[in-house]
């Protein structure tokens, strides 16, 4: 039996779902839990302060609209924010905030500690800047934006504008290898240095951090080690999964983390998996990560891969043909490091053998890297062809809409995926907006039926297949 507040919120969700795209809906509305409804005030629980600010910044109008619709003009929304998850002894701590800007800042749950005394004095900021360990080649300008990295990138940019003074503290980026984590956090560091010359940015890989710490244990200089890190205005610790199982290093990091955080300093971390999967990381450290924002980086889609190739080639002053770009983007869909590797080999082959950079050469280079490229068509690419042909958006294909033209495009996409890729029915369904395998079977059946009954459809499908085949070059 649903409570009144759950019913109201479900109605709100039904409305919101049609107003925002699927990804936003999943990210920003699904995690919300309706808590209570009293005196025309609907209280919803959101996971963090940042989450609340994001909703207020981006969806205020929509939320007002839906609250008025569901509750009436006197309806109000209130947020309940978990500021401390608690553990099995203490209950989670929450604060409530009304929906409006300029709200009164709640009492800071973590009182500011006095800045730690620091005997390890570095001469001036010039010295500090030289030991930031940042690579100036990583910038936001040369980081291509796509759906796969949008949240991570914009959060990092926001942090760079106001390090420490934002609610993305700590900022935790995670994602598989080669998707741009190091690039973004380094870009963040470089940007802070460019904007605030007096701020000390410190980048360290977790491996370096661990080695330095062990070294300092050996030299009896743990204090120096700690104080060095405590001077950072922005501390970037890359690949924290490396700390898993290293109890002592975690402890010292926990200590540094707390001091920096309490003195309003910014902490940025990356990991190759979501924090919850960091088994062997102390619970108290993990719970700190939840204070700020966690954003993931996903595999780049076809368009982003094309943009990245163009970007890299342009930066190197190399002209590259459009069909070649598309061919490479279609063939290499794992990660960006691999994509870069292919481009480097391609350039090297072209210059060593004094050959033009053409499709023939690309095939040769890729032959050793990509398997079964003649039979394996990427789903992204297939969807691109289908959506272009039917002139519908990828989003609508993945959505729940039952509009006829979209249903047909969706069914054709599934039909072709079965024919041209090695994906299972289950994975095809998942790609088409999380549908199950029986829906895919039904789609294939429906397309077969239409092929027999509608001449026009048959012509149209042949046309698409022709396009697919053009883009499916045979490896020589
Ligand atoms: P990770 O740290 O996640 O393993 P990196 O940040 O080292 O990945 O990225 C691998 C390579 O791909 C780097 O050379 C980086 O510059 C490049 N790269 C990753 N994402 C992008 C992007 N969106 N735009 C441009 N280059 C990118
Ligand atoms: Mg990295």
Coordinates of C-alpha atoms and ligand atoms in Angstrom, one line a residue:
X1 CA 0.0 0.0 0.0
X2 CA 1.6 3.3 -1.1
X3 CA 1.5 6.2 1.3
X4 CA 0.0 9.5 0.2
X5 CA 3.5 11.0 -0.2
X6 CA 4.6 8.1 -2.4
X7 CA 1.6 8.5 -4.6
X8 CA 2.2 12.2 -5.1
X9 CA 5.8 11.7 -5.8
X10 CA 5.1 8.9 -8.3
X11 CA 2.7 11.2 -10.1
X12 CA 5.4 13.9 -10.1
X13 CA 7.9 11.4 -11.6
X14 CA 5.5 10.4 -14.3
X15 CA 5.3 14.0 -15.4
X16 CA 9.0 14.8 -15.0
X17 CA 9.9 11.7 -17.0
X18 CA 8.3 13.2 -20.1
X19 CA 10.1 16.5 -19.7
X20 CA 13.7 15.5 -19.3
X21 CA 15.9 13.1 -21.1
X22 CA 16.4 9.6 -19.9
X23 CA 19.9 10.0 -18.6
X24 CA 19.0 13.1 -16.5
X25 CA 15.9 11.3 -15.2
X26 CA 18.0 8.4 -14.1
X27 CA 20.7 10.6 -12.6
X28 CA 18.7 13.3 -10.9
X29 CA 15.2 11.9 -10.2
X30 CA 15.4 8.2 -9.7
X31 CA 17.6 8.5 -6.6
X32 CA 15.1 10.7 -4.8
X33 CA 13.1 9.1 -2.0
X34 CA 9.8 10.7 -1.0
X35 CA 9.7 11.1 2.8
X36 CA 6.5 12.7 3.9
X37 CA 3.6 14.9 3.0
X38 CA 2.3 17.3 5.6
X39 CA 0.7 20.8 5.5
X40 CA 1.0 20.8 1.7
X41 CA 4.7 20.3 2.0
X42 CA 6.2 17.4 0.2
X43 CA 9.6 16.3 1.6
X44 CA 11.9 14.4 -0.6
X45 CA 15.2 13.0 0.4
X46 CA 18.3 13.6 -1.8
X47 CA 21.7 12.0 -1.5
X48 CA 23.8 15.1 -0.9
X49 CA 23.9 18.8 -0.7
X50 CA 25.4 19.0 -4.2
X51 CA 22.5 17.0 -5.5
X52 CA 20.1 19.5 -3.9
X53 CA 22.0 22.4 -5.4
X54 CA 22.0 20.8 -8.8
X55 CA 18.2 20.2 -8.7
X56 CA 17.6 23.8 -7.6
X57 CA 19.9 25.1 -10.3
X58 CA 18.6 23.1 -13.2
X59 CA 15.2 21.9 -12.4
X60 CA 13.7 24.5 -10.2
X61 CA 11.0 25.6 -12.7
X62 CA 10.1 22.0 -13.6
X63 CA 9.8 21.1 -9.9
X64 CA 7.7 24.1 -9.1
X65 CA 5.5 23.3 -12.1
X66 CA 4.9 19.7 -11.1
X67 CA 4.4 20.5 -7.4
X68 CA 1.7 23.0 -8.3
X69 CA 0.1 20.5 -10.6
X70 CA 0.1 17.7 -8.1
X71 CA -0.5 19.6 -4.8
X72 CA -2.0 22.9 -5.9
X73 CA -0.7 26.5 -5.8
X74 CA 0.0 26.3 -2.1
X75 CA 2.2 23.2 -2.5
X76 CA 5.8 23.4 -1.3
X77 CA 8.8 21.2 -1.7
X78 CA 11.3 20.5 0.9
X79 CA 14.6 18.6 0.7
X80 CA 16.0 16.3 3.3
X81 CA 19.7 15.8 2.8
X82 CA 21.8 13.1 4.4
X83 CA 24.9 14.8 5.7
X84 CA 26.3 11.8 7.5
X85 CA 25.4 8.2 6.6
X86 CA 25.9 7.0 10.2
X87 CA 26.9 3.5 11.0
X88 CA 25.3 0.6 12.8
X89 CA 25.4 2.6 16.1
X90 CA 24.5 6.1 15.0
X91 CA 21.6 7.0 12.7
X92 CA 22.1 9.0 9.6
X93 CA 22.0 12.7 10.2
X94 CA 19.8 14.8 7.8
X95 CA 19.1 18.4 7.4
X96 CA 16.0 19.9 5.7
X97 CA 16.1 22.7 3.2
X98 CA 13.2 24.5 1.5
X99 CA 13.1 24.9 -2.2
X100 CA 14.4 28.4 -2.9
X101 CA 17.7 30.1 -3.6
X102 CA 19.3 32.2 -0.9
X103 CA 18.3 29.7 1.8
X104 CA 19.8 30.2 5.2
X105 CA 23.0 28.1 5.3
X106 CA 22.4 25.3 7.7
X107 CA 24.8 24.9 10.6
X108 CA 28.0 23.6 9.2
X109 CA 27.9 19.9 10.2
X110 CA 31.7 19.8 10.3
X111 CA 33.0 22.6 12.5
X112 CA 36.2 24.2 11.1
X113 CA 39.3 23.0 12.8
X114 CA 42.1 25.4 13.3
X115 CA 44.7 25.2 10.5
X116 CA 47.4 22.7 11.5
X117 CA 50.7 24.0 12.7
X118 CA 53.2 23.5 10.1
X119 CA 57.0 23.3 10.6
X120 CA 57.7 22.2 7.1
X121 CA 58.1 25.5 5.4
X122 CA 58.6 25.9 1.7
X123 CA 60.2 29.1 0.6
X124 CA 57.6 30.6 -1.6
X125 CA 54.9 29.7 -4.0
X126 CA 57.2 29.4 -6.9
X127 CA 58.8 26.4 -5.3
X128 CA 55.4 24.9 -4.7
X129 CA 54.3 25.5 -8.2
X130 CA 57.3 23.6 -9.5
X131 CA 56.4 20.6 -7.5
X132 CA 52.8 20.4 -8.4
X133 CA 53.5 17.4 -10.6
X134 CA 51.1 18.6 -13.2
X135 CA 51.5 18.0 -16.9
X136 CA 50.6 21.3 -18.7
X137 CA 49.4 19.4 -21.8
X138 CA 46.3 18.3 -20.1
X139 CA 43.7 21.1 -20.4
X140 CA 40.0 21.5 -20.5
X141 CA 40.4 23.0 -24.0
X142 CA 41.8 19.8 -25.5
X143 CA 39.4 17.6 -23.6
X144 CA 36.5 16.7 -25.9
X145 CA 33.2 16.9 -24.3
X146 CA 30.6 14.2 -24.8
X147 CA 27.6 12.6 -23.0
X148 CA 30.1 10.1 -21.6
X149 CA 32.1 12.6 -19.6
X150 CA 29.8 15.6 -19.3
X151 CA 29.1 15.5 -15.6
X152 CA 32.7 14.8 -14.7
X153 CA 34.0 17.5 -16.9
X154 CA 31.5 20.2 -15.7
X155 CA 32.0 19.3 -12.1
X156 CA 35.8 19.5 -12.5
X157 CA 35.4 22.9 -14.2
X158 CA 33.2 24.2 -11.4
X159 CA 35.8 23.0 -8.8
X160 CA 38.6 24.8 -10.8
X161 CA 36.7 28.0 -10.6
X162 CA 36.1 27.8 -6.8
X163 CA 38.4 25.2 -5.3
X164 CA 37.3 24.3 -1.8
X165 CA 34.4 26.7 -1.8
X166 CA 31.9 24.4 -3.5
X167 CA 29.9 21.4 -2.6
X168 CA 31.8 19.0 -4.8
X169 CA 34.3 18.4 -2.1
X170 CA 35.7 15.9 -2.4
X171 CA 35.3 15.4 -6.1
X172 CA 35.6 11.7 -7.0
X173 CA 35.8 10.7 -10.6
X174 CA 35.7 7.0 -11.5
X175 CA 35.7 5.0 -14.7
X176 CA 37.6 2.3 -16.5
X177 CA 41.1 2.8 -17.7
X178 CA 41.8 5.1 -20.6
X179 CA 38.6 7.2 -20.4
X180 CA 40.2 10.5 -19.3
X181 CA 40.2 10.5 -15.5
X182 CA 43.8 11.7 -15.3
X183 CA 43.3 14.2 -18.1
X184 CA 40.4 15.8 -16.3
X185 CA 41.9 16.1 -12.9
X186 CA 45.2 17.4 -14.3
X187 CA 43.2 19.9 -16.3
X188 CA 41.5 20.9 -13.1
X189 CA 44.9 21.4 -11.4
X190 CA 46.3 23.4 -14.3
X191 CA 43.2 25.6 -14.4
X192 CA 43.4 26.4 -10.7
X193 CA 47.0 27.3 -11.1
X194 CA 46.2 29.6 -14.0
X195 CA 43.4 31.3 -12.1
X196 CA 44.8 31.5 -8.6
X197 CA 48.6 32.0 -8.7
X198 CA 48.7 31.8 -4.9
X199 CA 47.1 28.4 -4.6
X200 CA 49.2 25.3 -4.2
X201 CA 48.0 22.5 -6.3
X202 CA 49.4 19.1 -5.6
X203 CA 48.9 16.1 -7.8
X204 CA 50.0 12.6 -6.8
X205 CA 49.3 9.2 -8.0
X206 CA 48.2 6.9 -5.2
X207 CA 51.2 4.8 -6.0
X208 CA 53.6 7.7 -5.5
X209 CA 51.8 8.7 -2.4
X210 CA 52.2 5.2 -1.0
X211 CA 55.9 5.0 -2.0
X212 CA 56.7 8.4 -0.4
X213 CA 54.9 7.4 2.7
X214 CA 56.8 4.1 3.1
X215 CA 60.0 6.0 2.4
X216 CA 59.1 8.5 5.1
X217 CA 58.5 5.7 7.6
X218 CA 61.9 4.4 6.8
X219 CA 63.5 7.8 7.2
X220 CA 61.6 8.8 10.3
X221 CA 60.1 11.7 8.4
X222 CA 56.4 10.9 8.5
X223 CA 55.8 14.3 10.0
X224 CA 57.4 16.1 7.0
X225 CA 55.6 13.9 4.6
X226 CA 52.2 14.7 6.3
X227 CA 52.9 18.4 6.5
X228 CA 53.9 18.6 2.9
X229 CA 50.6 17.3 1.9
X230 CA 48.8 19.5 4.4
X231 CA 50.0 22.5 2.6
X232 CA 48.0 21.8 -0.5
X233 CA 45.0 24.0 -1.4
X234 CA 44.0 21.4 -3.9
X235 CA 45.1 17.9 -3.4
X236 CA 44.6 15.5 -6.4
X237 CA 45.1 11.9 -5.6
X238 CA 44.9 9.7 -8.8
X239 CA 43.8 6.1 -8.8
X240 CA 42.9 5.6 -5.2
X241 CA 42.0 2.0 -5.9
X242 CA 45.7 1.5 -5.4
X243 CA 45.2 2.2 -1.7
X244 CA 43.0 -0.9 -1.3
X245 CA 44.4 -3.2 1.4
X246 CA 47.1 -0.7 2.4
X247 CA 45.9 0.1 5.8
X248 CA 48.7 2.4 7.0
X249 CA 48.7 4.5 3.9
X250 CA 44.9 4.8 4.1
X251 CA 45.2 5.9 7.7
X252 CA 47.6 8.7 6.9
X253 CA 45.5 9.7 3.9
X254 CA 42.4 9.8 6.1
X255 CA 44.2 12.1 8.5
X256 CA 45.4 14.4 5.6
X257 CA 41.9 14.3 4.1
X258 CA 40.2 15.4 7.3
X259 CA 42.6 18.2 7.9
X260 CA 42.4 19.6 4.4
X261 CA 38.6 19.2 4.2
X262 CA 38.0 20.9 7.5
X263 CA 40.2 23.8 6.5
X264 CA 38.1 24.3 3.3
X265 CA 40.8 22.8 1.0
X266 CA 39.8 21.0 -2.1
X267 CA 40.3 17.2 -2.5
X268 CA 40.0 15.5 -5.9
X269 CA 40.3 11.8 -6.4
X270 CA 40.0 9.2 -9.1
X271 CA 39.4 5.5 -9.1
X272 CA 38.9 2.8 -11.7
X273 CA 35.7 1.6 -10.1
X274 CA 32.8 3.1 -8.1
X275 CA 33.6 3.8 -4.4
X276 CA 31.3 1.0 -3.3
X277 CA 33.4 -1.5 -5.1
X278 CA 36.6 -0.4 -3.4
X279 CA 36.7 -3.4 -1.2
X280 CA 39.4 -3.2 1.3
X281 CA 39.2 0.5 1.8
X282 CA 38.2 1.5 5.3
X283 CA 34.6 2.3 5.8
X284 CA 35.4 5.6 7.4
X285 CA 37.4 6.7 4.3
X286 CA 34.6 5.6 2.0
X287 CA 32.0 7.5 3.9
X288 CA 34.1 10.7 3.4
X289 CA 33.9 10.2 -0.3
X290 CA 30.1 10.6 -0.1
X291 CA 30.4 14.1 1.3
X292 CA 31.0 15.5 -2.2
X293 CA 30.3 14.5 -5.7
X294 CA 31.0 11.2 -7.4
X295 CA 30.8 11.2 -11.1
X296 CA 31.6 8.5 -13.6
X297 CA 33.2 8.5 -17.0
X298 CA 31.8 6.2 -19.5
X299 CA 32.9 4.7 -22.8
X300 CA 32.7 7.4 -25.5
X301 CA 30.0 7.1 -28.0
X302 CA 30.6 7.3 -31.8
X303 CA 30.2 11.0 -32.1
X304 CA 32.6 11.7 -29.3
X305 CA 35.2 9.3 -30.7
X306 CA 35.0 11.1 -34.0
X307 CA 35.4 14.5 -32.3
X308 CA 38.4 13.2 -30.3
X309 CA 40.1 11.9 -33.5
X310 CA 39.6 15.2 -35.3
X311 CA 40.9 17.1 -32.3
X312 CA 44.0 15.0 -31.9
X313 CA 44.8 15.1 -35.6
X314 CA 44.2 18.8 -35.8
X315 CA 46.5 19.4 -32.8
X316 CA 49.2 17.5 -34.7
X317 CA 48.5 19.4 -37.9
X318 CA 47.5 16.4 -39.8
X319 CA 44.8 16.3 -42.4
X320 CA 42.7 13.2 -42.2
X321 CA 39.8 12.2 -44.5
X322 CA 36.3 12.0 -43.1
X323 CA 35.7 8.4 -44.1
X324 CA 38.9 7.4 -42.4
X325 CA 37.9 9.1 -39.2
X326 CA 34.6 7.4 -39.3
X327 CA 36.2 4.1 -40.0
X328 CA 38.6 4.4 -37.0
X329 CA 35.9 5.6 -34.7
X330 CA 33.7 2.7 -35.7
X331 CA 36.5 0.2 -35.2
X332 CA 37.9 1.3 -31.9
X333 CA 35.2 1.7 -29.4
X334 CA 36.9 0.6 -26.2
X335 CA 38.7 3.5 -24.8
X336 CA 40.5 6.7 -25.7
X337 CA 44.0 5.6 -24.9
X338 CA 43.6 2.8 -27.4
X339 CA 42.1 5.2 -29.9
X340 CA 45.2 7.4 -29.5
X341 CA 47.4 4.4 -29.9
X342 CA 45.8 3.6 -33.3
X343 CA 46.2 7.2 -34.5
X344 CA 49.9 7.2 -33.5
X345 CA 50.5 3.9 -35.4
X346 CA 48.7 5.3 -38.4
X347 CA 50.8 8.4 -38.5
X348 CA 54.0 6.4 -38.0
X349 CA 53.1 3.9 -40.7
X350 CA 52.2 6.7 -43.1
X351 CA 55.4 8.6 -42.6
X352 CA 57.7 5.6 -42.4
X353 CA 56.4 4.0 -45.6
X354 CA 55.8 7.3 -47.3
X355 CA 52.2 6.3 -47.9
X356 CA 49.0 8.4 -47.9
X357 CA 46.9 8.0 -44.9
X358 CA 44.0 6.3 -46.6
X359 CA 41.5 3.5 -45.8
X360 CA 43.9 0.8 -47.0
X361 CA 46.5 1.8 -44.6
X362 CA 44.0 2.2 -41.8
X363 CA 42.8 -1.3 -42.4
X364 CA 46.3 -2.6 -42.3
X365 CA 47.1 -0.9 -39.0
X366 CA 43.8 -1.9 -37.5
X367 CA 44.0 -5.5 -38.6
X368 CA 46.4 -6.2 -35.8
X369 CA 44.4 -4.4 -33.2
X370 CA 40.8 -5.0 -33.8
X371 CA 39.2 -8.4 -34.2
X372 CA 36.6 -9.4 -36.6
X373 CA 36.0 -6.0 -37.8
X374 CA 34.3 -7.3 -40.9
X375 CA 31.7 -9.1 -38.9
X376 CA 31.5 -7.0 -35.8
X377 CA 29.7 -3.7 -36.4
X378 CA 29.5 -1.4 -33.5
X379 CA 26.1 -0.8 -32.1
X380 CA 26.7 2.9 -31.9
X381 CA 27.4 3.0 -35.6
X382 CA 24.4 1.0 -36.5
X383 CA 22.1 3.2 -34.4
X384 CA 23.7 6.2 -36.1
X385 CA 22.7 4.9 -39.5
X386 CA 19.2 4.0 -38.4
X387 CA 18.5 7.2 -36.6
X388 CA 19.7 9.3 -39.6
X389 CA 17.7 7.3 -42.0
X390 CA 14.5 7.6 -40.1
X391 CA 15.3 11.1 -38.9
X392 CA 14.6 10.3 -35.3
X393 CA 16.8 10.8 -32.2
X394 CA 18.8 8.1 -30.5
X395 CA 17.1 9.2 -27.3
X396 CA 13.7 8.5 -28.6
X397 CA 14.7 5.1 -29.7
X398 CA 15.9 4.3 -26.2
X399 CA 12.8 5.9 -24.7
X400 CA 9.5 4.3 -23.9
X401 CA 7.6 6.2 -26.5
X402 CA 5.1 4.2 -28.7
X403 CA 4.9 6.7 -31.5
X404 CA 4.7 4.7 -34.7
X405 CA 7.7 6.1 -36.6
X406 CA 9.9 5.6 -33.6
X407 CA 8.7 2.1 -32.9
X408 CA 9.6 1.2 -36.4
X409 CA 13.1 2.8 -36.2
X410 CA 13.6 0.9 -32.9
X411 CA 12.5 -2.4 -34.4
X412 CA 14.7 -1.9 -37.4
X413 CA 17.7 -1.1 -35.2
X414 CA 17.1 -4.3 -33.3
X415 CA 16.7 -6.3 -36.4
X416 CA 19.9 -5.0 -37.9
X417 CA 21.8 -5.4 -34.7
X418 CA 20.9 -9.1 -34.7
X419 CA 22.0 -9.4 -38.3
X420 CA 25.2 -7.4 -38.3
X421 CA 26.6 -7.7 -34.8
X422 CA 27.6 -10.5 -32.5
X423 CA 25.6 -9.1 -29.7
X424 CA 23.1 -11.3 -27.9
X425 CA 19.4 -10.6 -27.9
X426 CA 19.7 -9.5 -24.3
X427 CA 22.5 -7.1 -25.0
X428 CA 20.6 -5.7 -28.1
X429 CA 17.6 -5.1 -25.9
X430 CA 19.7 -3.4 -23.3
X431 CA 21.2 -1.1 -25.8
X432 CA 17.8 -0.2 -27.1
X433 CA 16.7 1.4 -23.8
X434 CA 16.8 -1.5 -21.4
X435 CA 14.3 -3.8 -23.2
X436 CA 14.3 -7.6 -22.6
X437 CA 15.1 -10.3 -25.1
X438 CA 11.5 -11.1 -25.9
X439 CA 11.0 -7.6 -27.1
X440 CA 13.9 -8.0 -29.5
X441 CA 12.5 -11.3 -30.8
X442 CA 9.2 -9.5 -31.3
X443 CA 10.9 -6.7 -33.1
X444 CA 12.7 -9.0 -35.5
X445 CA 9.4 -10.8 -36.2
X446 CA 7.6 -7.5 -36.8
X447 CA 10.3 -6.4 -39.3
X448 CA 10.0 -9.7 -41.1
X449 CA 6.3 -9.4 -41.3
X450 CA 6.5 -5.9 -42.7
X451 CA 9.0 -7.0 -45.3
X452 CA 6.4 -9.3 -46.6
X453 CA 3.5 -7.0 -46.5
X454 CA 4.8 -3.5 -47.3
X455 CA 6.8 -2.9 -50.4
X456 CA 7.8 0.6 -49.4
X457 CA 9.2 -0.6 -46.2
X458 CA 11.2 -3.3 -48.0
X459 CA 12.8 -0.7 -50.2
X460 CA 13.6 1.5 -47.2
X461 CA 15.2 -1.4 -45.4
X462 CA 17.3 -2.3 -48.4
X463 CA 18.5 1.2 -48.6
X464 CA 19.6 1.1 -44.9
X465 CA 21.3 -2.2 -45.4
X466 CA 23.2 -0.7 -48.3
X467 CA 24.4 2.1 -46.1
X468 CA 25.4 -0.4 -43.4
X469 CA 27.4 -2.4 -45.9
X470 CA 29.2 0.7 -47.3
X471 CA 30.4 1.4 -43.8
X472 CA 31.5 -2.1 -43.3
X473 CA 34.7 -2.4 -45.2
X474 CA 36.1 -5.8 -45.7
X475 CA 39.6 -6.2 -44.2
X476 CA 42.0 -7.1 -47.0
Ligands
LIG1 P1 42.5 7.4 -17.4 O1 43.2 8.2 -16.4 O2 41.0 7.4 -17.1 O3 43.1 6.0 -17.5 P2 43.6 9.2 -19.2 O4 43.2 10.5 -18.6 O5 45.1 8.8 -19.0 O6 42.7 8.0 -18.8 O7 43.3 9.3 -20.8 C1 43.9 8.4 -21.7 C2 44.3 9.3 -22.9 O8 43.1 9.7 -23.6 C3 45.0 10.6 -22.6 O9 46.0 10.8 -23.5 C4 44.0 11.6 -22.7 O10 44.5 12.9 -23.0 C5 43.0 11.1 -23.7 N1 41.6 11.5 -23.5 C6 40.8 10.9 -22.7 N2 39.6 11.5 -22.8 C7 39.7 12.5 -23.7 C8 38.8 13.4 -24.2 N3 37.5 13.5 -23.8 N4 39.2 14.3 -25.1 C9 40.5 14.3 -25.5 N5 41.4 13.4 -25.1 C10 41.0 12.5 -24.2
LIG2 MG1 44.8 7.7 -15.1

